[in-house]
Coordinates of C-alpha atoms in Angstrom, one line a residue:
M288 CA -5.4 -4.1 -18.6
I289 CA -3.2 -6.6 -20.7
I290 CA 0.3 -5.3 -21.4
N291 CA 2.7 -7.2 -23.6
N292 CA 0.2 -10.2 -23.6
V293 CA 0.5 -10.3 -19.8
I294 CA -2.3 -9.3 -17.3
S295 CA -1.4 -6.1 -15.5
E296 CA -2.3 -5.2 -11.9
K297 CA -5.4 -3.4 -13.2
G298 CA -6.3 -6.5 -15.2
E299 CA -6.3 -8.5 -12.0
I300 CA -8.7 -6.1 -10.4
L301 CA -10.9 -6.2 -13.5
R302 CA -10.9 -10.0 -13.3
Q303 CA -12.8 -9.7 -10.0
A304 CA -15.5 -7.7 -11.8
F305 CA -16.3 -10.7 -14.0
Y306 CA -16.5 -13.0 -11.0
W307 CA -18.7 -10.5 -9.1
K308 CA -21.0 -10.4 -12.1
D309 CA -21.1 -14.2 -12.5
N310 CA -21.3 -15.2 -8.8
E311 CA -23.1 -12.3 -7.1
N312 CA -25.1 -11.0 -10.1
L313 CA -24.3 -7.4 -9.1
T314 CA -25.5 -4.5 -11.3
D315 CA -22.9 -2.8 -13.4
N316 CA -23.2 0.3 -11.3
Q317 CA -22.5 -1.7 -8.1
I318 CA -19.4 -3.2 -9.7
V319 CA -18.3 0.2 -10.9
A320 CA -18.5 1.5 -7.3
R321 CA -16.5 -1.5 -6.0
L322 CA -13.8 -1.0 -8.7
K323 CA -13.6 2.7 -7.8
T324 CA -12.6 1.8 -4.2
M325 CA -9.8 -0.3 -5.7
G326 CA -8.5 2.5 -7.8
L327 CA -10.0 1.4 -11.2
I328 CA -12.3 4.1 -12.6
L329 CA -14.8 3.0 -15.3
T330 CA -18.3 4.0 -16.3
A331 CA -21.1 1.5 -16.4
K332 CA -21.2 1.7 -20.2
Q333 CA -17.5 1.0 -20.4
L334 CA -17.9 -2.0 -18.1
T335 CA -20.8 -3.4 -20.2
R336 CA -18.6 -3.3 -23.3
I337 CA -15.8 -5.1 -21.4
F338 CA -18.2 -7.8 -20.3
R339 CA -19.2 -8.4 -24.0
N340 CA -15.7 -8.3 -25.4
L341 CA -14.3 -11.7 -26.2
F342 CA -10.8 -10.2 -26.0
Y343 CA -10.9 -10.7 -22.3
C344 CA -11.3 -14.5 -22.6
G345 CA -8.3 -14.9 -25.0
Y346 CA -9.9 -14.3 -28.4
I347 CA -9.8 -11.6 -31.0
T348 CA -12.0 -10.5 -33.9
H349 CA -11.3 -8.2 -36.8
S350 CA -13.1 -6.5 -39.7
L351 CA -10.9 -8.5 -42.1
L352 CA -12.3 -11.8 -40.7
D353 CA -15.6 -13.3 -41.8
E354 CA -18.6 -12.1 -39.9
G355 CA -18.8 -13.8 -36.5
E356 CA -15.4 -15.4 -36.9
I357 CA -13.0 -15.2 -34.0
I358 CA -9.5 -16.5 -33.5
K359 CA -7.4 -17.4 -30.5
G360 CA -5.1 -14.5 -29.5
K361 CA -1.6 -14.7 -28.2
H362 CA -2.5 -12.7 -25.1
E363 CA -3.3 -14.2 -21.7
A364 CA -7.0 -14.7 -21.0
L365 CA -8.5 -12.8 -18.2
I366 CA -11.4 -15.2 -17.7
D367 CA -12.5 -18.5 -19.2
L368 CA -15.1 -18.9 -21.9
S369 CA -17.6 -20.5 -19.5
T370 CA -17.6 -17.4 -17.3
F371 CA -18.0 -15.2 -20.3
Y372 CA -20.9 -17.2 -21.6
M373 CA -22.6 -17.2 -18.1
I374 CA -22.3 -13.4 -17.8
N375 CA -23.7 -12.8 -21.2
G376 CA -26.5 -15.3 -20.9
V377 CA -25.3 -17.6 -23.7
L378 CA -25.5 -20.8 -21.6
D379 CA -28.9 -19.8 -20.2
K380 CA -30.4 -19.9 -23.7
R381 CA -29.3 -23.4 -24.4
P382 CA -31.7 -26.3 -23.6
H383 CA -29.8 -28.3 -21.0
G384 CA -32.5 -29.6 -18.6
W385 CA -31.3 -27.8 -15.5
K386 CA -31.7 -24.4 -14.1
K387 CA -28.8 -22.2 -13.2
T388 CA -29.1 -20.3 -9.9
N389 CA -26.9 -17.4 -9.1
H390 CA -28.5 -16.2 -5.9
D391 CA -30.2 -19.2 -4.3
A392 CA -29.3 -19.3 -0.6
E393 CA -29.4 -23.1 -0.9
T394 CA -26.2 -23.1 -3.0
P395 CA -23.7 -21.0 -1.1
L396 CA -20.7 -23.3 -1.6
K397 CA -20.3 -22.5 -5.3
F398 CA -18.6 -19.4 -4.0
T399 CA -16.0 -21.4 -2.0
V400 CA -15.5 -24.9 -3.4
R401 CA -13.5 -25.6 -6.6
C402 CA -13.2 -28.7 -8.7
G403 CA -10.4 -30.9 -7.5
I404 CA -9.7 -31.9 -11.1
C405 CA -9.5 -28.6 -13.1
D406 CA -9.6 -26.1 -10.2
L407 CA -12.6 -24.2 -11.6
P408 CA -15.2 -23.0 -9.1
L409 CA -18.2 -25.3 -8.9
T410 CA -21.5 -23.9 -10.2
A411 CA -24.9 -24.9 -8.9
Y412 CA -28.3 -25.8 -10.4
V413 CA -31.7 -27.1 -9.3
K414 CA -33.3 -30.1 -11.1
K415 CA -36.9 -30.6 -10.1
I416 CA -36.7 -29.8 -6.3
Y417 CA -33.1 -31.0 -5.7
V418 CA -30.0 -28.9 -5.5
Y419 CA -26.8 -30.0 -7.2
Y420 CA -23.2 -28.8 -7.6
K421 CA -21.2 -29.4 -10.8
C422 CA -18.0 -28.4 -12.4
R423 CA -18.5 -25.8 -15.1
N424 CA -15.9 -27.5 -17.2
K425 CA -17.5 -29.8 -19.7
G426 CA -14.4 -32.1 -19.6
C427 CA -15.1 -32.9 -15.9
C428 CA -17.7 -35.3 -14.6
V429 CA -17.9 -33.7 -11.1
N430 CA -21.6 -33.6 -10.2
L431 CA -22.9 -34.1 -6.7
A432 CA -26.0 -33.5 -4.6
G433 CA -26.1 -30.3 -2.6
K434 CA -27.0 -32.2 0.6
K435 CA -23.8 -34.3 0.3
L436 CA -21.6 -31.2 -0.2
H437 CA -23.2 -29.3 2.6
K438 CA -22.7 -32.3 5.0
L439 CA -19.1 -32.5 4.0
F440 CA -18.7 -28.8 4.7
G441 CA -20.6 -29.0 8.0
D442 CA -18.3 -31.8 9.1
L443 CA -15.3 -29.6 8.4
L444 CA -16.7 -26.8 10.5
S445 CA -17.4 -29.2 13.3
Q446 CA -13.7 -29.8 13.8
F447 CA -13.4 -26.3 15.3
A448 CA -16.0 -27.1 18.0
V449 CA -14.7 -26.2 21.5
A450 CA -15.8 -27.9 24.7
S451 CA -17.0 -25.2 27.2
E452 CA -14.7 -26.6 29.9
L453 CA -11.6 -26.0 27.7
M454 CA -12.4 -22.4 26.8
P455 CA -10.6 -20.7 29.7
A456 CA -7.3 -22.6 28.9
I457 CA -7.6 -21.9 25.2
K458 CA -8.2 -18.2 25.8
S459 CA -5.3 -18.0 28.2
Q460 CA -3.0 -19.7 25.6
L461 CA -4.0 -17.2 22.9
V462 CA -3.3 -14.3 25.2
S463 CA 0.1 -15.9 26.0
T464 CA 0.7 -16.4 22.3
Y465 CA 0.1 -12.7 21.6
R466 CA 2.3 -11.6 24.4
M467 CA 5.1 -13.9 23.3
L468 CA 5.0 -12.5 19.8
H469 CA 4.7 -8.9 21.0
Q470 CA 7.6 -9.3 23.4
S471 CA 9.9 -10.5 20.6
E472 CA 8.8 -7.6 18.3
S473 CA 9.3 -5.0 21.1
T474 CA 13.1 -5.6 20.8
R475 CA 12.8 -3.9 17.4
E476 CA 11.3 -0.8 18.8
K477 CA 14.5 1.1 19.8
P478 CA 16.4 0.4 16.6
M479 CA 13.4 1.5 14.6
K480 CA 13.1 4.8 16.6
D481 CA 16.8 5.4 16.1
E482 CA 16.4 4.9 12.3
L483 CA 13.4 7.2 12.2
T484 CA 15.3 9.9 14.0
R485 CA 18.2 9.5 11.6
L486 CA 15.9 9.8 8.5
K487 CA 14.1 12.8 9.9
N488 CA 17.5 14.6 10.6
E489 CA 18.7 13.8 7.1
L490 CA 15.4 15.1 5.6
E491 CA 15.7 18.3 7.5
A492 CA 19.3 18.7 6.3
M493 CA 18.2 18.2 2.7
E494 CA 15.5 20.8 3.1
L495 CA 18.0 23.3 4.4
N496 CA 20.5 22.6 1.6
H497 CA 17.7 23.0 -1.0
A498 CA 16.5 26.3 0.6
T499 CA 20.1 27.7 0.6
G500 CA 20.8 26.5 -3.0
K501 CA 23.3 23.8 -2.1
L502 CA 21.0 21.1 -3.4
S503 CA 19.2 21.2 -6.8
L504 CA 15.4 20.7 -7.0
E505 CA 15.9 17.5 -9.0
L506 CA 18.2 15.9 -6.4
F507 CA 16.1 17.1 -3.5
E508 CA 12.9 15.6 -4.9
K509 CA 14.6 12.4 -5.7
H510 CA 16.1 11.7 -2.3
S511 CA 13.6 13.4 -0.1
E512 CA 10.7 11.3 -1.5
A513 CA 12.6 8.1 -0.6
H514 CA 13.2 9.4 2.9
K515 CA 9.6 10.3 3.4
Q516 CA 8.4 6.9 2.3
K517 CA 10.8 5.2 4.7
T518 CA 9.7 7.4 7.6
L519 CA 6.1 6.7 6.9
A520 CA 6.7 2.9 6.8
I521 CA 8.6 2.9 10.1
A522 CA 6.1 5.2 11.8
A523 CA 3.3 2.8 10.8
E524 CA 5.2 -0.2 12.2
L525 CA 5.9 1.7 15.5
E526 CA 2.2 2.5 15.7
L527 CA 1.3 -1.1 15.4
L528 CA 3.8 -2.1 18.0
G529 CA 2.4 0.4 20.4
R530 CA -1.3 -0.3 19.8
D531 CA -3.7 -0.4 22.7
T532 CA -4.5 -4.1 23.6
S533 CA -7.5 -3.3 25.7
N534 CA -9.7 -5.1 23.2
L535 CA -7.5 -8.2 23.0
G536 CA -9.6 -10.1 25.5
L537 CA -12.9 -9.3 23.7
Y538 CA -11.5 -10.4 20.3
I539 CA -10.2 -13.6 21.8
D540 CA -13.6 -14.2 23.5
S541 CA -15.3 -13.7 20.1
A542 CA -13.0 -16.0 18.2
V543 CA -13.3 -18.9 20.7
Q544 CA -17.0 -18.5 21.1
Y545 CA -17.6 -18.4 17.3
A546 CA -15.3 -21.4 16.8
G547 CA -17.5 -23.5 19.0
N548 CA -20.7 -22.6 17.0
L549 CA -19.7 -22.4 13.4
P550 CA -21.9 -25.3 12.0
E551 CA -25.1 -23.9 13.7
M552 CA -24.2 -20.3 12.7
W553 CA -23.6 -21.3 9.1
Q554 CA -27.0 -23.0 8.9
K555 CA -28.8 -19.9 10.2
L556 CA -27.1 -17.2 8.0
D557 CA -28.4 -16.0 4.7
L558 CA -26.5 -16.3 1.5
S559 CA -24.2 -13.3 2.0
G560 CA -23.5 -14.3 5.6
K561 CA -22.7 -17.9 4.6
V562 CA -20.2 -16.7 2.0
R563 CA -18.5 -14.3 4.4
L564 CA -18.2 -17.1 7.0
Q565 CA -16.8 -19.5 4.4
K566 CA -14.2 -17.0 3.2
L567 CA -13.3 -16.1 6.8
V568 CA -12.6 -19.7 7.9
Y569 CA -11.2 -20.9 4.5
P570 CA -9.7 -17.8 2.9
S571 CA -8.2 -19.8 0.0
G572 CA -11.3 -21.9 -0.5
L573 CA -11.8 -25.6 -0.7
Q574 CA -11.5 -28.3 -3.3
Y575 CA -13.9 -31.2 -3.9
M576 CA -11.9 -34.4 -4.6
P577 CA -14.2 -36.7 -6.7
E578 CA -11.9 -39.7 -6.4
N579 CA -12.7 -40.2 -2.7
G580 CA -15.6 -37.8 -2.3
T581 CA -14.0 -35.5 0.2
L582 CA -13.3 -31.8 0.7
R583 CA -9.7 -30.7 0.7
T584 CA -8.7 -27.6 2.7
V585 CA -6.4 -25.3 0.8
G586 CA -5.8 -23.0 3.7
V587 CA -7.4 -22.3 7.1
N588 CA -7.7 -19.1 9.1
P589 CA -4.7 -19.4 11.5
I590 CA -6.8 -18.4 14.5
F591 CA -9.2 -21.3 14.0
S592 CA -6.3 -23.7 13.4
A593 CA -4.7 -22.5 16.7
I594 CA -7.9 -23.0 18.6
T595 CA -8.3 -26.5 17.3
S596 CA -4.6 -27.3 18.0
I597 CA -4.8 -26.1 21.6
S598 CA -8.1 -27.9 22.1
N599 CA -6.7 -31.2 20.8
N600 CA -3.6 -30.8 22.9
L601 CA -5.7 -30.3 26.1
I602 CA -7.9 -33.3 25.3
A603 CA -4.9 -35.5 24.7
N604 CA -3.5 -34.5 28.1
S605 CA -6.7 -34.5 30.0
S606 CA -5.5 -37.3 32.3
D607 CA -2.6 -35.1 33.4
E608 CA -3.3 -32.8 36.3
T609 CA -1.3 -30.1 34.6
A610 CA -3.3 -30.3 31.4
F611 CA -4.9 -26.9 32.1
N612 CA -1.6 -25.2 32.8
V613 CA -1.0 -23.1 29.7
D614 CA 2.7 -23.1 30.2
K615 CA 2.7 -26.8 29.5
I616 CA 0.9 -26.4 26.1
H617 CA 3.0 -26.6 23.0
Q618 CA 4.2 -23.3 21.5
V619 CA 1.3 -22.3 19.3
Y620 CA 2.9 -18.9 18.7
L621 CA 5.2 -20.5 16.2
G622 CA 2.2 -20.6 13.8
F623 CA 2.0 -16.8 13.6
P624 CA 4.5 -14.6 11.8
S625 CA 3.8 -11.6 14.1
S626 CA 1.6 -10.3 16.9
N627 CA 0.1 -7.9 14.4
F628 CA -0.9 -10.9 12.2
L629 CA -2.6 -12.5 15.2
W630 CA -4.3 -9.3 16.3
E631 CA -5.6 -8.5 12.8
N632 CA -7.0 -12.0 12.4
L633 CA -8.8 -11.9 15.8
E634 CA -10.2 -8.5 14.9
K635 CA -11.4 -9.7 11.5
I636 CA -13.2 -12.7 13.1
A637 CA -15.0 -10.4 15.5
I638 CA -16.0 -7.8 13.0
E639 CA -16.8 -10.1 10.0
L640 CA -19.1 -12.5 11.9
D641 CA -20.7 -9.7 14.0
E642 CA -21.6 -7.9 10.7
A643 CA -22.7 -11.1 8.9
L644 CA -25.1 -11.9 11.8
A645 CA -26.3 -8.4 12.3
Y646 CA -27.0 -7.6 8.6
S647 CA -28.2 -11.0 7.5
S648 CA -31.5 -10.2 5.7
R649 CA -33.2 -13.5 6.7
V650 CA -32.5 -13.6 10.4
T651 CA -33.8 -11.9 13.5
N652 CA -31.7 -11.1 16.5
S653 CA -33.4 -12.0 19.7
I654 CA -32.1 -12.4 23.2
V655 CA -33.8 -15.2 25.0
S656 CA -33.2 -17.0 28.2
V657 CA -32.7 -20.8 28.3
S658 CA -32.6 -22.3 31.7
G659 CA -31.9 -18.8 33.1
I660 CA -28.8 -18.2 30.8
P661 CA -29.2 -15.3 28.3
T662 CA -28.1 -16.3 24.9
S663 CA -28.0 -14.3 21.7
M664 CA -30.0 -16.2 19.0
Y665 CA -30.2 -15.6 15.3
I666 CA -33.0 -17.6 13.7
S667 CA -35.3 -17.3 10.7
S668 CA -38.3 -15.2 11.6
S669 CA -40.6 -17.5 9.7
T670 CA -39.7 -20.5 12.0
A671 CA -38.9 -18.7 15.2
N672 CA -42.1 -19.6 17.1
N673 CA -41.9 -23.3 16.1
Q674 CA -38.2 -23.5 17.1
L675 CA -38.8 -21.8 20.4
N676 CA -41.6 -24.3 21.1
N677 CA -39.3 -27.2 20.3
V678 CA -36.7 -25.8 22.7
E679 CA -39.3 -25.4 25.5
N680 CA -40.7 -28.9 25.0
S681 CA -37.3 -30.6 24.6
S682 CA -36.1 -32.7 27.5
V683 CA -32.6 -33.0 26.0
T684 CA -30.2 -30.1 26.6
G685 CA -28.3 -30.9 23.4
S686 CA -31.5 -30.5 21.3
K687 CA -32.0 -27.1 22.8
N688 CA -28.5 -26.0 21.8
S689 CA -29.1 -27.2 18.3
F690 CA -31.4 -24.2 17.7
L691 CA -29.0 -21.6 19.1
V692 CA -26.3 -19.7 17.4
A693 CA -24.0 -18.1 20.0
N694 CA -22.9 -14.5 19.3
V695 CA -20.5 -12.4 21.3
L696 CA -22.4 -9.1 21.9
R697 CA -20.5 -5.9 21.2
K698 CA -19.5 -4.2 24.4

């Protein structure tokens, strides 16, 4: 896990196990199963010993040291002491006047937001009936009300809202963006096919030479393996270039529809769904900046960035009669490295949010009709009747929409 005092690739995978235990409170068996899918095989007992070993947070102990004595090691720490204490229940036993909550659905942002001072993930606690977020580093003074942080996050999600009248132009531009990228990539297709043919011919020649004794087994294995790897890589690229785009429209519909309803959707999801949505929109997380009380975005899903960019461009040119002519919109495709990158992000949005909504343990999927327009709605079953009554009694269209979370149904 730690080789020559440096964390290895397996160590990086193991680091995730500590965070899963701390943030998601998974059982050791659940973590072992996750690690297995990532190529790291451990038993539950081995994992338990790892969680209790101070070595992984940068310290060592030895029989020659006094009982209970530890010293700082020269190796790189896999986790910080605070995480180690949390996992092993050390901090929970200290009287501190607040309650640590790992799974409270009211504190989802501790999975996403980091301290803007020390970059450690914020933890959360409940004091009396109020939720707070704080930095787990004692040297920081970051401590803020949950309502404030949630509002800041909701305001960030609101920037992706899309006016219904702009949706056709945004969808059209995203299709044009994909085609633009795909067209430029298609020029690579013939050279790649030629290279694939050359490699296959050379591989067949090596096999013949080996069979006739002209090439030793050692040389054959050395060079044939390299050729096989190259052919596999090129074949995979060609498969992506020739993929069926029949679902492109559905994926774009999903992405644009979701982008317009992220704040409402986030409010209705359970803890797991909220976390999935947060990571989907902000894959690199967020930072809370205490000096000005704001949230700083580290990185945004490029699809949502593109949707916002196109939307803002259309609004800025709304007085122009050609505003809805997608050919006049700036070249959004420059924000994507490839058509595959665009496709995969669109696909991920559709799948991730569909699954988050479908499997959220605290919501019920009902199809209702508001003013004759069928809408897919995910609302808490305990408040469904009250909310539907509010919708029916409301005289303001906007208040009706506030109870709805749009979902693109799988077709």
